[in-house]
Amino acid sequence: MKTKYRGFLKEASHQTIAGGSAGLVEICLMHPLDVVKTRFQIQRGKGDANSYRSLGHCFKTIFHQEGILGFYKGILPPILVETPKRAVKFLTFEQYKKILSYTSLPTGVIFTVAGLGSGLTEAIVVNPFEVVKVSLQAQRNSFSQQPSSFAYAREIIKTQGLGLRGLNKGLTATLGRHGVFNMIYFGFYFNVKNIIPANKDPSIEFLRKLGIGFLSGTIASCVNIPFDVAKSRIQGPQPKPGEVKYRTCFTSMKTIYREEGFFALYKGLVPKVMRLGPGGAVMLLVYEYAFAWLQENF
């Protein structure tokens, strides 16, 4: 019994460390695209005086007005949470997968359901950090003029509280975003990886995993982005100060669709795919190689 328990703790610790490492690498590489994505998502149609005309215009404007550090606004909350967040993501996926293996579900369905469970768990952990991150990313002042993440979090708690109208606002949209993303991300990756044979050549095998990981992140991003747009509207600044226009997930989607059209629900898709296509591949590869190395050496 003790040996089995030690084995579980060892494996879980390796999954946690590998998952945390994957998240940290991904966020450091891809955060500028997350800032650009958020800026597009909080725009409210052509009538918005601060709207960006294109992806290139957004990059140029941020660089000229806010400096290179403008692309790293709001990075501290995701760095602080990325290690535990991705650790939760991969650890819970592996544990849900193990639990579901005792059922009669087909293997492909197990990967998908385990992914959904890991996404919902991850969303609960990450949502307060997302509220702070989106609020900071929405600000267009220079990086040096911004309040610290901790000061901003304290301000939100002081003025709006810890609940669904304060530090946990947008929770339902975050649950939708992460649940749908992880369901497709893990489900597609592991199902397709099992279909396409492994290659003995390490370089080709690396490219095989990289390609499947890229497709996983890209497809998941395209499907879950309406939840992401709703989340950004709920957690970002409201159109009129003191008046909450975007409060719940599906009501926000309905409002955006009615006022701005169907494609408004896909705002920020290009920078999101640019981030989570390669970023999704990076995470899976770092996780798999780090986990294999830990299993072999510890």
mmCIF file of N, CA, C and O in Angstrom, residues 206-252:
data_model
loop_
_atom_site.group_PDB
_atom_site.id
_atom_site.type_symbol
_atom_site.label_atom_id
_atom_site.label_comp_id
_atom_site.label_asym_id
_atom_site.label_seq_id
_atom_site.Cartn_x
_atom_site.Cartn_y
_atom_site.Cartn_z
ATOM 1 N N PHE A 206 9.623 14.384 -33.251
ATOM 2 C CA PHE A 206 9.423 15.722 -32.675
ATOM 3 C C PHE A 206 8.476 16.539 -33.551
ATOM 4 O O PHE A 206 7.541 17.181 -33.058
ATOM 5 N N LEU A 207 8.712 16.503 -34.871
ATOM 6 C CA LEU A 207 7.871 17.247 -35.809
ATOM 7 C C LEU A 207 6.444 16.700 -35.842
ATOM 8 O O LEU A 207 5.481 17.456 -36.013
ATOM 9 N N ARG A 208 6.293 15.381 -35.697
ATOM 10 C CA ARG A 208 4.963 14.763 -35.650
ATOM 11 C C ARG A 208 4.165 15.322 -34.474
ATOM 12 O O ARG A 208 3.015 15.773 -34.620
ATOM 13 N N LYS A 209 4.784 15.333 -33.303
ATOM 14 C CA LYS A 209 4.112 15.847 -32.109
ATOM 15 C C LYS A 209 3.868 17.353 -32.220
ATOM 16 O O LYS A 209 2.813 17.848 -31.807
ATOM 17 N N LEU A 210 4.848 18.071 -32.790
ATOM 18 C CA LEU A 210 4.711 19.515 -32.946
ATOM 19 C C LEU A 210 3.527 19.855 -33.846
ATOM 20 O O LEU A 210 2.718 20.739 -33.536
ATOM 21 N N GLY A 211 3.400 19.144 -34.965
ATOM 22 C CA GLY A 211 2.308 19.390 -35.906
ATOM 23 C C GLY A 211 0.950 19.086 -35.308
ATOM 24 O O GLY A 211 0.002 19.873 -35.463
ATOM 25 N N ILE A 212 0.838 17.964 -34.606
ATOM 26 C CA ILE A 212 -0.447 17.599 -33.988
ATOM 27 C C ILE A 212 -0.794 18.591 -32.880
ATOM 28 O O ILE A 212 -1.944 19.011 -32.731
ATOM 29 N N GLY A 213 0.229 19.004 -32.107
ATOM 30 C CA GLY A 213 0.008 19.986 -31.043
ATOM 31 C C GLY A 213 -0.442 21.327 -31.594
ATOM 32 O O GLY A 213 -1.338 21.974 -31.039
ATOM 33 N N PHE A 214 0.157 21.742 -32.718
ATOM 34 C CA PHE A 214 -0.223 23.000 -33.360
ATOM 35 C C PHE A 214 -1.681 22.957 -33.815
ATOM 36 O O PHE A 214 -2.443 23.902 -33.590
ATOM 37 N N LEU A 215 -2.072 21.866 -34.456
ATOM 38 C CA LEU A 215 -3.463 21.718 -34.909
ATOM 39 C C LEU A 215 -4.425 21.686 -33.725
ATOM 40 O O LEU A 215 -5.514 22.265 -33.778
ATOM 41 N N SER A 216 -4.026 21.012 -32.650
ATOM 42 C CA SER A 216 -4.876 20.932 -31.450
ATOM 43 C C SER A 216 -5.163 22.314 -30.890
ATOM 44 O O SER A 216 -6.310 22.667 -30.604
ATOM 45 N N GLY A 217 -4.099 23.118 -30.718
ATOM 46 C CA GLY A 217 -4.268 24.466 -30.188
ATOM 47 C C GLY A 217 -5.063 25.361 -31.113
ATOM 48 O O GLY A 217 -5.887 26.169 -30.663
ATOM 49 N N THR A 218 -4.848 25.223 -32.423
ATOM 50 C CA THR A 218 -5.535 26.053 -33.408
ATOM 51 C C THR A 218 -7.035 25.758 -33.453
ATOM 52 O O THR A 218 -7.867 26.669 -33.398
ATOM 53 N N ILE A 219 -7.382 24.470 -33.543
ATOM 54 C CA ILE A 219 -8.803 24.087 -33.619
ATOM 55 C C ILE A 219 -9.538 24.466 -32.333
ATOM 56 O O ILE A 219 -10.644 25.019 -32.361
ATOM 57 N N ALA A 220 -8.911 24.186 -31.187
ATOM 58 C CA ALA A 220 -9.534 24.517 -29.903
ATOM 59 C C ALA A 220 -9.756 26.023 -29.776
ATOM 60 O O ALA A 220 -10.791 26.470 -29.264
ATOM 61 N N SER A 221 -8.817 26.824 -30.272
ATOM 62 C CA SER A 221 -8.941 28.288 -30.214
ATOM 63 C C SER A 221 -10.101 28.786 -31.066
ATOM 64 O O SER A 221 -10.826 29.701 -30.669
ATOM 65 N N CYS A 222 -10.258 28.192 -32.247
ATOM 66 C CA CYS A 222 -11.334 28.606 -33.154
ATOM 67 C C CYS A 222 -12.717 28.280 -32.585
ATOM 68 O O CYS A 222 -13.676 29.016 -32.818
ATOM 69 N N VAL A 223 -12.821 27.199 -31.847
ATOM 70 C CA VAL A 223 -14.120 26.776 -31.310
ATOM 71 C C VAL A 223 -14.485 27.548 -30.041
ATOM 72 O O VAL A 223 -15.645 27.914 -29.837
ATOM 73 N N ASN A 224 -13.508 27.846 -29.196
ATOM 74 C CA ASN A 224 -13.848 28.415 -27.886
ATOM 75 C C ASN A 224 -13.823 29.935 -27.833
ATOM 76 O O ASN A 224 -14.136 30.528 -26.799
ATOM 77 N N ILE A 225 -13.471 30.594 -28.947
ATOM 78 C CA ILE A 225 -13.267 32.054 -28.868
ATOM 79 C C ILE A 225 -14.516 32.856 -28.490
ATOM 80 O O ILE A 225 -14.389 33.891 -27.824
ATOM 81 N N PRO A 226 -15.753 32.460 -28.843
ATOM 82 C CA PRO A 226 -16.890 33.256 -28.356
ATOM 83 C C PRO A 226 -16.933 33.363 -26.829
ATOM 84 O O PRO A 226 -17.298 34.424 -26.283
ATOM 85 N N PHE A 227 -16.550 32.295 -26.135
ATOM 86 C CA PHE A 227 -16.471 32.352 -24.667
ATOM 87 C C PHE A 227 -15.377 33.331 -24.234
ATOM 88 O O PHE A 227 -15.525 34.050 -23.244
ATOM 89 N N ASP A 228 -14.288 33.355 -24.983
ATOM 90 C CA ASP A 228 -13.166 34.237 -24.668
ATOM 91 C C ASP A 228 -13.544 35.701 -24.843
ATOM 92 O O ASP A 228 -13.209 36.562 -24.025
ATOM 93 N N VAL A 229 -14.267 35.997 -25.930
ATOM 94 C CA VAL A 229 -14.718 37.365 -26.174
ATOM 95 C C VAL A 229 -15.676 37.811 -25.062
ATOM 96 O O VAL A 229 -15.552 38.920 -24.523
ATOM 97 N N ALA A 230 -16.622 36.941 -24.708
ATOM 98 C CA ALA A 230 -17.563 37.262 -23.620
ATOM 99 C C ALA A 230 -16.813 37.497 -22.317
ATOM 100 O O ALA A 230 -17.117 38.440 -21.569
ATOM 101 N N LYS A 231 -15.811 36.682 -22.048
ATOM 102 C CA LYS A 231 -15.014 36.826 -20.820
ATOM 103 C C LYS A 231 -14.291 38.173 -20.780
ATOM 104 O O LYS A 231 -14.291 38.867 -19.755
ATOM 105 N N SER A 232 -13.700 38.558 -21.924
ATOM 106 C CA SER A 232 -12.988 39.836 -21.979
ATOM 107 C C SER A 232 -13.934 41.013 -21.772
ATOM 108 O O SER A 232 -13.581 41.994 -21.100
ATOM 109 N N ARG A 233 -15.139 40.934 -22.327
ATOM 110 C CA ARG A 233 -16.115 42.023 -22.157
ATOM 111 C C ARG A 233 -16.580 42.127 -20.699
ATOM 112 O O ARG A 233 -16.753 43.218 -20.168
ATOM 113 N N ILE A 234 -16.801 40.962 -20.079
ATOM 114 C CA ILE A 234 -17.275 40.956 -18.689
ATOM 115 C C ILE A 234 -16.187 41.447 -17.739
ATOM 116 O O ILE A 234 -16.440 42.236 -16.827
ATOM 117 N N GLN A 235 -14.959 41.004 -17.960
ATOM 118 C CA GLN A 235 -13.869 41.312 -17.038
ATOM 119 C C GLN A 235 -13.181 42.637 -17.348
ATOM 120 O O GLN A 235 -12.521 43.211 -16.478
ATOM 121 N N GLY A 236 -13.327 43.127 -18.589
ATOM 122 C CA GLY A 236 -12.700 44.384 -18.979
ATOM 123 C C GLY A 236 -13.547 45.581 -18.586
ATOM 124 O O GLY A 236 -14.608 45.443 -17.968
ATOM 125 N N PRO A 237 -13.096 46.790 -18.967
ATOM 126 C CA PRO A 237 -13.868 47.998 -18.639
ATOM 127 C C PRO A 237 -15.205 48.019 -19.374
ATOM 128 O O PRO A 237 -15.285 47.636 -20.537
ATOM 129 N N GLN A 238 -16.247 48.459 -18.695
ATOM 130 C CA GLN A 238 -17.586 48.546 -19.288
ATOM 131 C C GLN A 238 -17.684 49.825 -20.130
ATOM 132 O O GLN A 238 -16.966 50.800 -19.880
ATOM 133 N N PRO A 239 -18.580 49.834 -21.147
ATOM 134 C CA PRO A 239 -18.692 51.006 -22.026
ATOM 135 C C PRO A 239 -18.974 52.309 -21.274
ATOM 136 O O PRO A 239 -18.402 53.350 -21.588
ATOM 137 N N LYS A 240 -19.875 52.240 -20.288
ATOM 138 C CA LYS A 240 -20.204 53.423 -19.494
ATOM 139 C C LYS A 240 -19.803 53.182 -18.047
ATOM 140 O O LYS A 240 -20.272 52.217 -17.421
ATOM 141 N N PRO A 241 -18.923 54.020 -17.489
ATOM 142 C CA PRO A 241 -18.501 53.850 -16.092
ATOM 143 C C PRO A 241 -19.697 53.825 -15.147
ATOM 144 O O PRO A 241 -20.615 54.644 -15.266
ATOM 145 N N GLY A 242 -19.694 52.868 -14.244
ATOM 146 C CA GLY A 242 -20.776 52.762 -13.264
ATOM 147 C C GLY A 242 -21.970 51.973 -13.743
ATOM 148 O O GLY A 242 -22.893 51.705 -12.966
ATOM 149 N N GLU A 243 -21.983 51.598 -15.022
ATOM 150 C CA GLU A 243 -23.099 50.818 -15.581
ATOM 151 C C GLU A 243 -22.569 49.505 -16.147
ATOM 152 O O GLU A 243 -21.723 49.500 -17.044
ATOM 153 N N VAL A 244 -23.058 48.386 -15.606
ATOM 154 C CA VAL A 244 -22.574 47.072 -16.040
ATOM 155 C C VAL A 244 -23.415 46.596 -17.220
ATOM 156 O O VAL A 244 -24.584 46.261 -17.059
ATOM 157 N N LYS A 245 -22.801 46.570 -18.393
ATOM 158 C CA LYS A 245 -23.503 46.124 -19.598
ATOM 159 C C LYS A 245 -23.324 44.630 -19.819
ATOM 160 O O LYS A 245 -24.243 43.923 -20.225
ATOM 161 N N TYR A 246 -22.116 44.141 -19.585
ATOM 162 C CA TYR A 246 -21.798 42.727 -19.805
ATOM 163 C C TYR A 246 -21.645 42.053 -18.437
ATOM 164 O O TYR A 246 -20.693 42.320 -17.714
ATOM 165 N N ARG A 247 -22.619 41.187 -18.100
ATOM 166 C CA ARG A 247 -22.605 40.596 -16.763
ATOM 167 C C ARG A 247 -22.465 39.073 -16.782
ATOM 168 O O ARG A 247 -21.687 38.513 -16.016
ATOM 169 N N THR A 248 -23.218 38.387 -17.655
ATOM 170 C CA THR A 248 -23.155 36.925 -17.703
ATOM 171 C C THR A 248 -22.713 36.463 -19.087
ATOM 172 O O THR A 248 -22.813 37.208 -20.067
ATOM 173 N N CYS A 249 -22.254 35.232 -19.172
ATOM 174 C CA CYS A 249 -21.634 34.706 -20.386
ATOM 175 C C CYS A 249 -22.562 34.741 -21.604
ATOM 176 O O CYS A 249 -22.287 35.434 -22.599
ATOM 177 N N PHE A 250 -23.660 34.024 -21.557
ATOM 178 C CA PHE A 250 -24.511 33.882 -22.739
ATOM 179 C C PHE A 250 -25.293 35.165 -23.046
ATOM 180 O O PHE A 250 -25.564 35.469 -24.208
ATOM 181 N N THR A 251 -25.627 35.940 -22.015
ATOM 182 C CA THR A 251 -26.272 37.237 -22.246
ATOM 183 C C THR A 251 -25.311 38.177 -22.958
ATOM 184 O O THR A 251 -25.712 38.926 -23.864
ATOM 185 N N SER A 252 -24.039 38.135 -22.583
ATOM 186 C CA SER A 252 -23.026 38.973 -23.239
ATOM 187 C C SER A 252 -22.856 38.568 -24.697
ATOM 188 O O SER A 252 -22.764 39.425 -25.586
#
